[in-house]
PDB file of C-alpha atoms and ligand atoms in Angstrom:
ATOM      1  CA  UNK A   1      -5.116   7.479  -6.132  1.00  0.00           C
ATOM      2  CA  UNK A   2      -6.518   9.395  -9.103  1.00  0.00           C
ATOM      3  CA  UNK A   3      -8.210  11.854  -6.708  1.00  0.00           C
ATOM      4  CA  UNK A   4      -5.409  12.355  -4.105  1.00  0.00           C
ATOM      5  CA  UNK A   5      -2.901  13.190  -7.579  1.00  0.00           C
ATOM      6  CA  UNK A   6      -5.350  15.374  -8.726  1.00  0.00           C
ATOM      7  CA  UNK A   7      -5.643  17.191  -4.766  1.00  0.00           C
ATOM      8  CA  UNK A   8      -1.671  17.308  -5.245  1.00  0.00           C
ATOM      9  CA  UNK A   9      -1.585  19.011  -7.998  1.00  0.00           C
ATOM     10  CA  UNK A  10      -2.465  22.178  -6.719  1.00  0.00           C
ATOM     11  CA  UNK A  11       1.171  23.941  -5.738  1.00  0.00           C
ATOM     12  CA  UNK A  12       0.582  25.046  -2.635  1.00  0.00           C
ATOM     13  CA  UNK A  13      -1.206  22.168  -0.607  1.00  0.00           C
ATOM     14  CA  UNK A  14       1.151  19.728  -2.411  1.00  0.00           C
ATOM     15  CA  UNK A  15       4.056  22.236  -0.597  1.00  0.00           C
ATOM     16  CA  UNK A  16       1.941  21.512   2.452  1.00  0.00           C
ATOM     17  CA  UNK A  17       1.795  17.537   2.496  1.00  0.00           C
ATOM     18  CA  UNK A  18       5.557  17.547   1.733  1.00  0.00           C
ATOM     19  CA  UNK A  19       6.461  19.214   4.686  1.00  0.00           C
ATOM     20  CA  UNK A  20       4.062  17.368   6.949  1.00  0.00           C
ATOM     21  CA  UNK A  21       5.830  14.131   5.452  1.00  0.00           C
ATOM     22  CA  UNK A  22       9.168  16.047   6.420  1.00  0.00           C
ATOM     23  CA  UNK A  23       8.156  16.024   9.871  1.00  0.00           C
ATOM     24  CA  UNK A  24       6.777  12.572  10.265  1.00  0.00           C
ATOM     25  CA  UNK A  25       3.404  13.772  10.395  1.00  0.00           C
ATOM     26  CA  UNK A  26       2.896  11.667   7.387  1.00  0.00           C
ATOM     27  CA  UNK A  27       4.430   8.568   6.205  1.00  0.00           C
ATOM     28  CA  UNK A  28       1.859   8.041   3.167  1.00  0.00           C
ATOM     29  CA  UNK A  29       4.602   7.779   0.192  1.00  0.00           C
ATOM     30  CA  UNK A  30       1.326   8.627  -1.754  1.00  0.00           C
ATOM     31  CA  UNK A  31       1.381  11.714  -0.407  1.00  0.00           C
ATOM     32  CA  UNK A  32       4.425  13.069  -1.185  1.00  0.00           C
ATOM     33  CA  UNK A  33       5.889  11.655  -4.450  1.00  0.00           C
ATOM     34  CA  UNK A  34       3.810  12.587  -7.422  1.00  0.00           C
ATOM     35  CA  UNK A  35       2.530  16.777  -6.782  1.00  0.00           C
ATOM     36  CA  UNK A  36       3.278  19.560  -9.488  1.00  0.00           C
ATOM     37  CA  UNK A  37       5.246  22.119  -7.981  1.00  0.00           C
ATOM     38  CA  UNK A  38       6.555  25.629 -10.527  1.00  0.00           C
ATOM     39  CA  UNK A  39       5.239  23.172 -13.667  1.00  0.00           C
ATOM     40  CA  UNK A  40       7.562  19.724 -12.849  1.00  0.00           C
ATOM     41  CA  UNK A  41       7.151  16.545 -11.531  1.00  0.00           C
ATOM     42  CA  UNK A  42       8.200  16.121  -8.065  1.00  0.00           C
ATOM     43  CA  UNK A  43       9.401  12.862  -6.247  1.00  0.00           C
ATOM     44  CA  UNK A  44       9.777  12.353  -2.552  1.00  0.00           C
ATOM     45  CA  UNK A  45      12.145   9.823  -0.547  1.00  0.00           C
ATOM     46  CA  UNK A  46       9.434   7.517   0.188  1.00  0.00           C
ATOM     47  CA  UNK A  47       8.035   4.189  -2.170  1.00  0.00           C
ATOM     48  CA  UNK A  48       4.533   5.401  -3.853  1.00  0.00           C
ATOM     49  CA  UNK A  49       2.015   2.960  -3.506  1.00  0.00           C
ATOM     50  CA  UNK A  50       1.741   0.818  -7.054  1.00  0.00           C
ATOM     51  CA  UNK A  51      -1.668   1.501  -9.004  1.00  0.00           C
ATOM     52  CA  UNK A  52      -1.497  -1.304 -10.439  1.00  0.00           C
ATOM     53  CA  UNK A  53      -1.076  -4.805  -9.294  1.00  0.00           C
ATOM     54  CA  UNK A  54       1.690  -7.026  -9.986  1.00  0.00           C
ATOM     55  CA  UNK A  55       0.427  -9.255 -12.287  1.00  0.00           C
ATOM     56  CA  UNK A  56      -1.113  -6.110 -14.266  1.00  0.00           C
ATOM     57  CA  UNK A  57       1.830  -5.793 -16.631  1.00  0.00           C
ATOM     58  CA  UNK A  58       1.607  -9.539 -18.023  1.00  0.00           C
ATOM     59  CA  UNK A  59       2.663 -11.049 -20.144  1.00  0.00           C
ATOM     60  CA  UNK A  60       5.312  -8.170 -21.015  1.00  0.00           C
ATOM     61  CA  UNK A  61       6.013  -8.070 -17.189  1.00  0.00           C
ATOM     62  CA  UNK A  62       5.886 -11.335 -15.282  1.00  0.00           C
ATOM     63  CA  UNK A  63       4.147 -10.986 -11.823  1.00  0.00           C
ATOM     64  CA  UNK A  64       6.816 -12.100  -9.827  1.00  0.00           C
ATOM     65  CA  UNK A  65       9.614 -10.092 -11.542  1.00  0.00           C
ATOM     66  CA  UNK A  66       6.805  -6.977 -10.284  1.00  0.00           C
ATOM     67  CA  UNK A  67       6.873  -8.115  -6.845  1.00  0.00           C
ATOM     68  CA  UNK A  68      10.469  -8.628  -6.727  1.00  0.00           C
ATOM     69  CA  UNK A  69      11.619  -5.358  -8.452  1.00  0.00           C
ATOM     70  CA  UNK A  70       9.168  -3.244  -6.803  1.00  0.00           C
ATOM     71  CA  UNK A  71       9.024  -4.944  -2.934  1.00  0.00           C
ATOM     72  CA  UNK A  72      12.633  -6.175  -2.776  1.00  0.00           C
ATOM     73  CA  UNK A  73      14.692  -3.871  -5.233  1.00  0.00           C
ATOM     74  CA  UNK A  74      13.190  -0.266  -5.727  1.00  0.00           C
ATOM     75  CA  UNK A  75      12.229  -0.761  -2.086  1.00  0.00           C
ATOM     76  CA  UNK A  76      15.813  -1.172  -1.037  1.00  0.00           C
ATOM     77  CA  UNK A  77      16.870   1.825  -3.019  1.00  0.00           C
ATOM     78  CA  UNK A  78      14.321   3.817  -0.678  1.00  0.00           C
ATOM     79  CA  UNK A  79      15.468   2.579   2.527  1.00  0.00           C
ATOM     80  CA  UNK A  80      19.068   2.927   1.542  1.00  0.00           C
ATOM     81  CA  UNK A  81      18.090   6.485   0.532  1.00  0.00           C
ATOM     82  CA  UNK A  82      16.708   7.325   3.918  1.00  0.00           C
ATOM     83  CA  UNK A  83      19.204   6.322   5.719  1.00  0.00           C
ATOM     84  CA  UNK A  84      22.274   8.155   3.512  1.00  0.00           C
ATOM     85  CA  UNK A  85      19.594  11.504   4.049  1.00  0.00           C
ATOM     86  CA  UNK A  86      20.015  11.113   7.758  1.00  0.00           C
ATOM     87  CA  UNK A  87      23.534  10.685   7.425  1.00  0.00           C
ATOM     88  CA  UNK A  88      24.105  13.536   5.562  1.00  0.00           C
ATOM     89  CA  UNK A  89      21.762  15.862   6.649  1.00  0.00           C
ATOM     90  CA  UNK A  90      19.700  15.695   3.598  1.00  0.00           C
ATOM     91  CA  UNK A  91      15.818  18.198   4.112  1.00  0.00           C
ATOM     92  CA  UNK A  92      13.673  15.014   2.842  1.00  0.00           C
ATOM     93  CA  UNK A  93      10.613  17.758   2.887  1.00  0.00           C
ATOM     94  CA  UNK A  94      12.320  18.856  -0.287  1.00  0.00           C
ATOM     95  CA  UNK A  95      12.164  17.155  -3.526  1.00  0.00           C
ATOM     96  CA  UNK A  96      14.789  14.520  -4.493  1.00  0.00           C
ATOM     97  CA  UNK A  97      15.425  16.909  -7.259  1.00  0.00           C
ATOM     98  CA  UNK A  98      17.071  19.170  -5.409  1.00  0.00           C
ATOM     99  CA  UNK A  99      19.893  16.152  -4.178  1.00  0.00           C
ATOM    100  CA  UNK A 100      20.067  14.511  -7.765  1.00  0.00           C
ATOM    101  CA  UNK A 101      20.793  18.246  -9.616  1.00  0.00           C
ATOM    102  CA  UNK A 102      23.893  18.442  -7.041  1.00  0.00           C
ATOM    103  CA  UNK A 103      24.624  14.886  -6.711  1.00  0.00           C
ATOM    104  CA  UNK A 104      28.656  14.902  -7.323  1.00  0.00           C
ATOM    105  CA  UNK A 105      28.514  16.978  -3.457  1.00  0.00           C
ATOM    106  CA  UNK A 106      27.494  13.727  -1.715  1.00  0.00           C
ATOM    107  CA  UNK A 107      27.961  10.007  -1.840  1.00  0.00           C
ATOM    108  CA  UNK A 108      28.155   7.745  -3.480  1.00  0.00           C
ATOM    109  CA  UNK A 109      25.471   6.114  -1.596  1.00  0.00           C
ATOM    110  CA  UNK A 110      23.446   8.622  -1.980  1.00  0.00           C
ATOM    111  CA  UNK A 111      24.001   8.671  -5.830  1.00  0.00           C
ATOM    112  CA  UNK A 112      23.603   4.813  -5.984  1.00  0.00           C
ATOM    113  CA  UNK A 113      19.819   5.219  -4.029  1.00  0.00           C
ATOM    114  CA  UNK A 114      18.975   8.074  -4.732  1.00  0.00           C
ATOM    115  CA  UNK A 115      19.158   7.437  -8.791  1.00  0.00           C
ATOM    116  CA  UNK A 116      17.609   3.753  -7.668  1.00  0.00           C
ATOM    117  CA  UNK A 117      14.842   5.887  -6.182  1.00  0.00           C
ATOM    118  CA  UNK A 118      14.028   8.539  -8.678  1.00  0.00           C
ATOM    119  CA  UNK A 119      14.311   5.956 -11.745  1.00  0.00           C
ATOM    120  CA  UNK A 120      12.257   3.493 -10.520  1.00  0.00           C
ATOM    121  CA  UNK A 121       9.243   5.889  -9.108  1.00  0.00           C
ATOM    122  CA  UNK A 122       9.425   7.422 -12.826  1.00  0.00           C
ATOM    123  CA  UNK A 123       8.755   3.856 -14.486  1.00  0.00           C
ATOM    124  CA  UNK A 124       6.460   2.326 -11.985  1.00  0.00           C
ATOM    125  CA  UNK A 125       4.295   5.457 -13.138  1.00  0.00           C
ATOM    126  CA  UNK A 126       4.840   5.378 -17.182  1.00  0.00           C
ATOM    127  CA  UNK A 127       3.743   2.304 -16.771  1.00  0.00           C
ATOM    128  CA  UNK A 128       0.037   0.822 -17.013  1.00  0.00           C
ATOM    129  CA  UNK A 129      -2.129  -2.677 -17.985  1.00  0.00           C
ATOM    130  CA  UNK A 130      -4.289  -1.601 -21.069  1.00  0.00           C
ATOM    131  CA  UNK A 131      -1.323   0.841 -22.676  1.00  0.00           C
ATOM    132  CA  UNK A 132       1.117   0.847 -25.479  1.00  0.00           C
ATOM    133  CA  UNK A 133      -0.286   2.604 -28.557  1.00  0.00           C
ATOM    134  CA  UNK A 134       1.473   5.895 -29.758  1.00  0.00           C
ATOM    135  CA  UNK A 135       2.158   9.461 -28.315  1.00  0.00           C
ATOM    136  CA  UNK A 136      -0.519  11.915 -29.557  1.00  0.00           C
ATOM    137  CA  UNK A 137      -0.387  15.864 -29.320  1.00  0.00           C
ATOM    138  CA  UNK A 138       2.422  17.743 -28.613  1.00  0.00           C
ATOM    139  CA  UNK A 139       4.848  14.595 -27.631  1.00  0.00           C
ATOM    140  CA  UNK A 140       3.714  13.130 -31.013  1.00  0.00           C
ATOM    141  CA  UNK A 141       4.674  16.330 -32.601  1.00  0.00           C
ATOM    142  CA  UNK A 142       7.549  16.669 -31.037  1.00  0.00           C
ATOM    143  CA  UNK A 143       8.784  13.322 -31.612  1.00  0.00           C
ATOM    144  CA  UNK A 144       8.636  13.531 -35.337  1.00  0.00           C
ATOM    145  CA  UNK A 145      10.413  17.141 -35.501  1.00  0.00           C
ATOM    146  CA  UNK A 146      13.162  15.781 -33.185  1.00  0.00           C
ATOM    147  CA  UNK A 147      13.550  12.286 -34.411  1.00  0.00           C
ATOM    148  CA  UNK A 148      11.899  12.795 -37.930  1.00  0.00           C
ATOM    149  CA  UNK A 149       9.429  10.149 -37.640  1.00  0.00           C
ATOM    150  CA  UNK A 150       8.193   7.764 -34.651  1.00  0.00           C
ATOM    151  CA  UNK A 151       9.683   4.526 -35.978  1.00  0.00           C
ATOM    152  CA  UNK A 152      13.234   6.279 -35.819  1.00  0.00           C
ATOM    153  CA  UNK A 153      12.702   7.282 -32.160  1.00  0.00           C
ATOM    154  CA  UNK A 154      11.591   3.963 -31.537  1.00  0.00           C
ATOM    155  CA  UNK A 155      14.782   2.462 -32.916  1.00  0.00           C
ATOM    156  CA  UNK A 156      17.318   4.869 -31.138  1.00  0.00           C
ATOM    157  CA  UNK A 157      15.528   4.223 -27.661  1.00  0.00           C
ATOM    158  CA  UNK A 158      15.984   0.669 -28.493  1.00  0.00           C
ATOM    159  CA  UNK A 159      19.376   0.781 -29.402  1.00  0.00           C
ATOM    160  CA  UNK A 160      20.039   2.866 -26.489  1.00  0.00           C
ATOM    161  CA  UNK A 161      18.423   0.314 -24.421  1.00  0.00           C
ATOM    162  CA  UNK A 162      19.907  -2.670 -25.905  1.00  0.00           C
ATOM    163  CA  UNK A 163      23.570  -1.555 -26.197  1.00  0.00           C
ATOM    164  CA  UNK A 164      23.651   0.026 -22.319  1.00  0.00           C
ATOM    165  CA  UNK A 165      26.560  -2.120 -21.032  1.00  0.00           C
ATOM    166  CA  UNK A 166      26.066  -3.669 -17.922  1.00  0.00           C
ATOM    167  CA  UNK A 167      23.025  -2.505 -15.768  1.00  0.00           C
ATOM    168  CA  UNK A 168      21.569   1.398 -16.899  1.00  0.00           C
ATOM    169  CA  UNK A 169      18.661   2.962 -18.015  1.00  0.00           C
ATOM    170  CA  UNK A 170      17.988   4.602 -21.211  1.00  0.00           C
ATOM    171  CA  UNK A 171      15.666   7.407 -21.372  1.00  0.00           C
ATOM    172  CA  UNK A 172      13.751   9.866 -23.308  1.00  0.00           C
ATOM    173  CA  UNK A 173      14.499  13.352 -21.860  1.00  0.00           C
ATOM    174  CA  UNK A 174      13.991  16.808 -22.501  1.00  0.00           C
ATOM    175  CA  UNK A 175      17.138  18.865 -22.625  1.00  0.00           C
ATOM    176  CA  UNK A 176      17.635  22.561 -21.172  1.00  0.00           C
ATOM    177  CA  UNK A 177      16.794  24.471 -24.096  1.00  0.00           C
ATOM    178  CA  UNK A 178      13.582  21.816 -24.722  1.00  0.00           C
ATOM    179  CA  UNK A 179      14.606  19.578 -27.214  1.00  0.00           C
ATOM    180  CA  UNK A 180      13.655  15.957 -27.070  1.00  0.00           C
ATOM    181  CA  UNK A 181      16.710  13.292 -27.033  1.00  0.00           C
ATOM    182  CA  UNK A 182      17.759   9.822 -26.196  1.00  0.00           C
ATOM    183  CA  UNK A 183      20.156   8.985 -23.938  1.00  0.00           C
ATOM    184  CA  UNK A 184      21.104   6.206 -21.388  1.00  0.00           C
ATOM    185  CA  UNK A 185      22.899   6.370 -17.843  1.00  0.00           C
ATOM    186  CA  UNK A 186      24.965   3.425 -16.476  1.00  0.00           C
ATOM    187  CA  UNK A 187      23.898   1.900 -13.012  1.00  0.00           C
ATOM    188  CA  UNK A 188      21.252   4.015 -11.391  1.00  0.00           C
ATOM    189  CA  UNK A 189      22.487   7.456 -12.325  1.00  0.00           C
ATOM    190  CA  UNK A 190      19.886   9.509 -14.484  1.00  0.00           C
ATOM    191  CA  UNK A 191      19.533  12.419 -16.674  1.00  0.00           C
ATOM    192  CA  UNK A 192      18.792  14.640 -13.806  1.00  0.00           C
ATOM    193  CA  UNK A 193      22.485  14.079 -12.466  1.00  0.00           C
ATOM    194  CA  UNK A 194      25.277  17.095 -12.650  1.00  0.00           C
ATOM    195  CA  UNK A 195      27.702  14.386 -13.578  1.00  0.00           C
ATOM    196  CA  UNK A 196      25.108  13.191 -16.081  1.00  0.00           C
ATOM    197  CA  UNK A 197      27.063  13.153 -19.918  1.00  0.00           C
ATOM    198  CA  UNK A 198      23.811  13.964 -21.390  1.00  0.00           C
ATOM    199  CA  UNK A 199      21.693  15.960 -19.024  1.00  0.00           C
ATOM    200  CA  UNK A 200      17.938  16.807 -19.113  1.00  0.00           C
ATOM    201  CA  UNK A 201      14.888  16.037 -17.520  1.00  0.00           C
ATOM    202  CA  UNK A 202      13.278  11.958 -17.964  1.00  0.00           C
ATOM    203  CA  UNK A 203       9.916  11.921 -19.463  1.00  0.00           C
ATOM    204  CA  UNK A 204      10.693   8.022 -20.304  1.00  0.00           C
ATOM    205  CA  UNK A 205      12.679   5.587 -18.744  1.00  0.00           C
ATOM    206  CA  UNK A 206      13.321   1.873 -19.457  1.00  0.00           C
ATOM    207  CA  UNK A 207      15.372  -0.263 -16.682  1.00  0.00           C
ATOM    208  CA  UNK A 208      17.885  -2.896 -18.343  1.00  0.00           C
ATOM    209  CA  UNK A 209      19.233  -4.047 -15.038  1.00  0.00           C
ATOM    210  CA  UNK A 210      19.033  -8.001 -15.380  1.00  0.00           C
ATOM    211  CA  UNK A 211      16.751  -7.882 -12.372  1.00  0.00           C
ATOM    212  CA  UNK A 212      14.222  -5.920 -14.624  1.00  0.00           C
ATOM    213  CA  UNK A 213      13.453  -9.088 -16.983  1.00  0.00           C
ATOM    214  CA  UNK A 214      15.571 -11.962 -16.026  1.00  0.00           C
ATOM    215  CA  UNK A 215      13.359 -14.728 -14.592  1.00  0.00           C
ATOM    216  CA  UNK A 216      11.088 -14.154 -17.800  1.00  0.00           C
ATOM    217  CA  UNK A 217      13.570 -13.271 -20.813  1.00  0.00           C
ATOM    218  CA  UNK A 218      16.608 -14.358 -19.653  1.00  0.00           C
ATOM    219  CA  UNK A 219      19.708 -13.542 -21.943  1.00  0.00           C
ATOM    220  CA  UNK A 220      17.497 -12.017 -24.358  1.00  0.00           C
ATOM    221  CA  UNK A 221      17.173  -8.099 -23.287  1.00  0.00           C
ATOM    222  CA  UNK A 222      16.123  -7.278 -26.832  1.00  0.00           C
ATOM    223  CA  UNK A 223      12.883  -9.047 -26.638  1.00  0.00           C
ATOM    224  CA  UNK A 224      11.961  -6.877 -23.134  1.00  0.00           C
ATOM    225  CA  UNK A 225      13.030  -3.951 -24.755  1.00  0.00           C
ATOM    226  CA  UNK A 226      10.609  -4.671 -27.519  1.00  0.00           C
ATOM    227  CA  UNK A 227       8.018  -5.738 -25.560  1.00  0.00           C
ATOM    228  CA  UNK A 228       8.098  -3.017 -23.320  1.00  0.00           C
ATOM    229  CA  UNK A 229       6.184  -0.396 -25.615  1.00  0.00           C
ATOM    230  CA  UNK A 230       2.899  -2.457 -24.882  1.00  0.00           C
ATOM    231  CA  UNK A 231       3.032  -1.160 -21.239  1.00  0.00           C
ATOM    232  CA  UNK A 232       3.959   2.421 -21.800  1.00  0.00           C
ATOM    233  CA  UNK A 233       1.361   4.928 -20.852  1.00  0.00           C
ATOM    234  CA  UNK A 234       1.619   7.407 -23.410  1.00  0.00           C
ATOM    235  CA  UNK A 235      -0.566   9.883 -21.088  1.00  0.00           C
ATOM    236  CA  UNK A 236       1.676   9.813 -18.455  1.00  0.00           C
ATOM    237  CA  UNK A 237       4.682  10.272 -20.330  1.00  0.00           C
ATOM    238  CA  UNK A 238       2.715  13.184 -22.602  1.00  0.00           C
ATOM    239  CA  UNK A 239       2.064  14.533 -19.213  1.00  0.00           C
ATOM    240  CA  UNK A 240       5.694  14.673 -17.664  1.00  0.00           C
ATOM    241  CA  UNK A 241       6.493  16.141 -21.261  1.00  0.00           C
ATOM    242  CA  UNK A 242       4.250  19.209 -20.775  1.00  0.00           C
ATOM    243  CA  UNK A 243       5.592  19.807 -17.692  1.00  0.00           C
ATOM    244  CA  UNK A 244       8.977  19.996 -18.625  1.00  0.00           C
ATOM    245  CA  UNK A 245       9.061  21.980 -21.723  1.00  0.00           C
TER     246      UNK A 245
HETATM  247 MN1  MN3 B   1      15.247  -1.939 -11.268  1.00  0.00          MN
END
């Protein structure tokens, strides 16, 4: 996996392997969901491939809510999302970008999976076994000039997390003119959104659906949301940072 990201990461060929996925060439999710195209993250219609097994996340993540969430419920939101593509004539050789940035022009289907898509391939890869720690380099930097010190971004993502009403998301995103903020979407609608109230691009993303942490935490979303830092892969997120500023 490490190699093929790497092999993606070079503009043009990861232009190339989009478009051969566009044409059914190529069904590898793999292949099309995590290249570097003009300095972002891209993300295709199609599940990547875990890199991590399902009972890698434990104890914070229970094995079975990983098979569930990622074989049952993110893999839903992909199949739903191909089929409102066909429907509306969506170029799936394009990134999912491109339909989330312009999302009030199509339906609500389409919002529903194509948010389910986009936020779920963003945490399945912020998160790794062996992780937690803190941010270093720039995102460390940046944390503490946005937030003034680490602990207070910790405590507004949590709050953001912990107060989301119903199902959502709360993120850490970068905003147009590159400042760092928290903010959290309800359902599966994201930062990336034109009807977004706080837009930006995710760098981190927590799910607080029930489905997320139920059969291990029950009631008690606080105690995921607290756990969850020992799974967050600080690299990945440092890396998704770089690219968007
Ligand atoms: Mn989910």
């Amino acid at each position: 996996m490490n190699s093929r990201r790497e092999f993606l990461s070079n503009t043009t060929k990861a232009g190339l392997v989009m478009g051969l996925v566009g044409t059914g060439i190529l069904t590898s999710s793999c292949a099309v969901a995590k290249g570097t195209q003009s300095g972002i993250f891209l993300t295709g219609f199609a599940q990547t491939p875990l890199a991590y097994d399902f009972t890698a996340l434990q104890p914070t993540i229970d094995a079975m809510t990983m098979e569930i969430h990622y074989t049952k419920h993110a893999a839903a939101y992909a199949s739903n999302l191909a089929s409102a593509a066909t429907e509306e004539k969506v170029d799936i050789s394009k990134p999912l970008e491109n339909v989330l940035a312009n999302i009030s022009k199509y339906s609500v289907k389409m919002r529903n999976n194509g948010g389910g898509h986009y936020n779920h391939e963003l945490f399945w890869n912020i998160m790794s076994p062996n992780a937690g720690g803190k941010p270093e380099g720039k995102l460390a930097e940046a944390i503490t000039s946005s937030f003034g010190s680490y602990e207070a971004f910790v405590t507004q993502f949590e709050n953001a997390a912990k107060t989301r009403f119903g199902s959502g998301w709360a993120w850490l995103i970068v905003t147009a003119d590159k400042k760092l903020v928290v903010s959290s979407t309800p359902n599966q609608d994201n930062p990336l959104m034109d009807l977004a109230e706080v837009k930006g691009t995710p760098i981190l993303g927590i799910d607080v659906w029930e489905h997320a942490y139920y059969l291990n935490y029950q009631n008690r979303r606080p105690d995921y949301v607290t756990a969850f830092w020992k799974v967050i892969n600080w690299s990945k997120v440092s890396d998704r940072f770089v690219a968007a500023i």
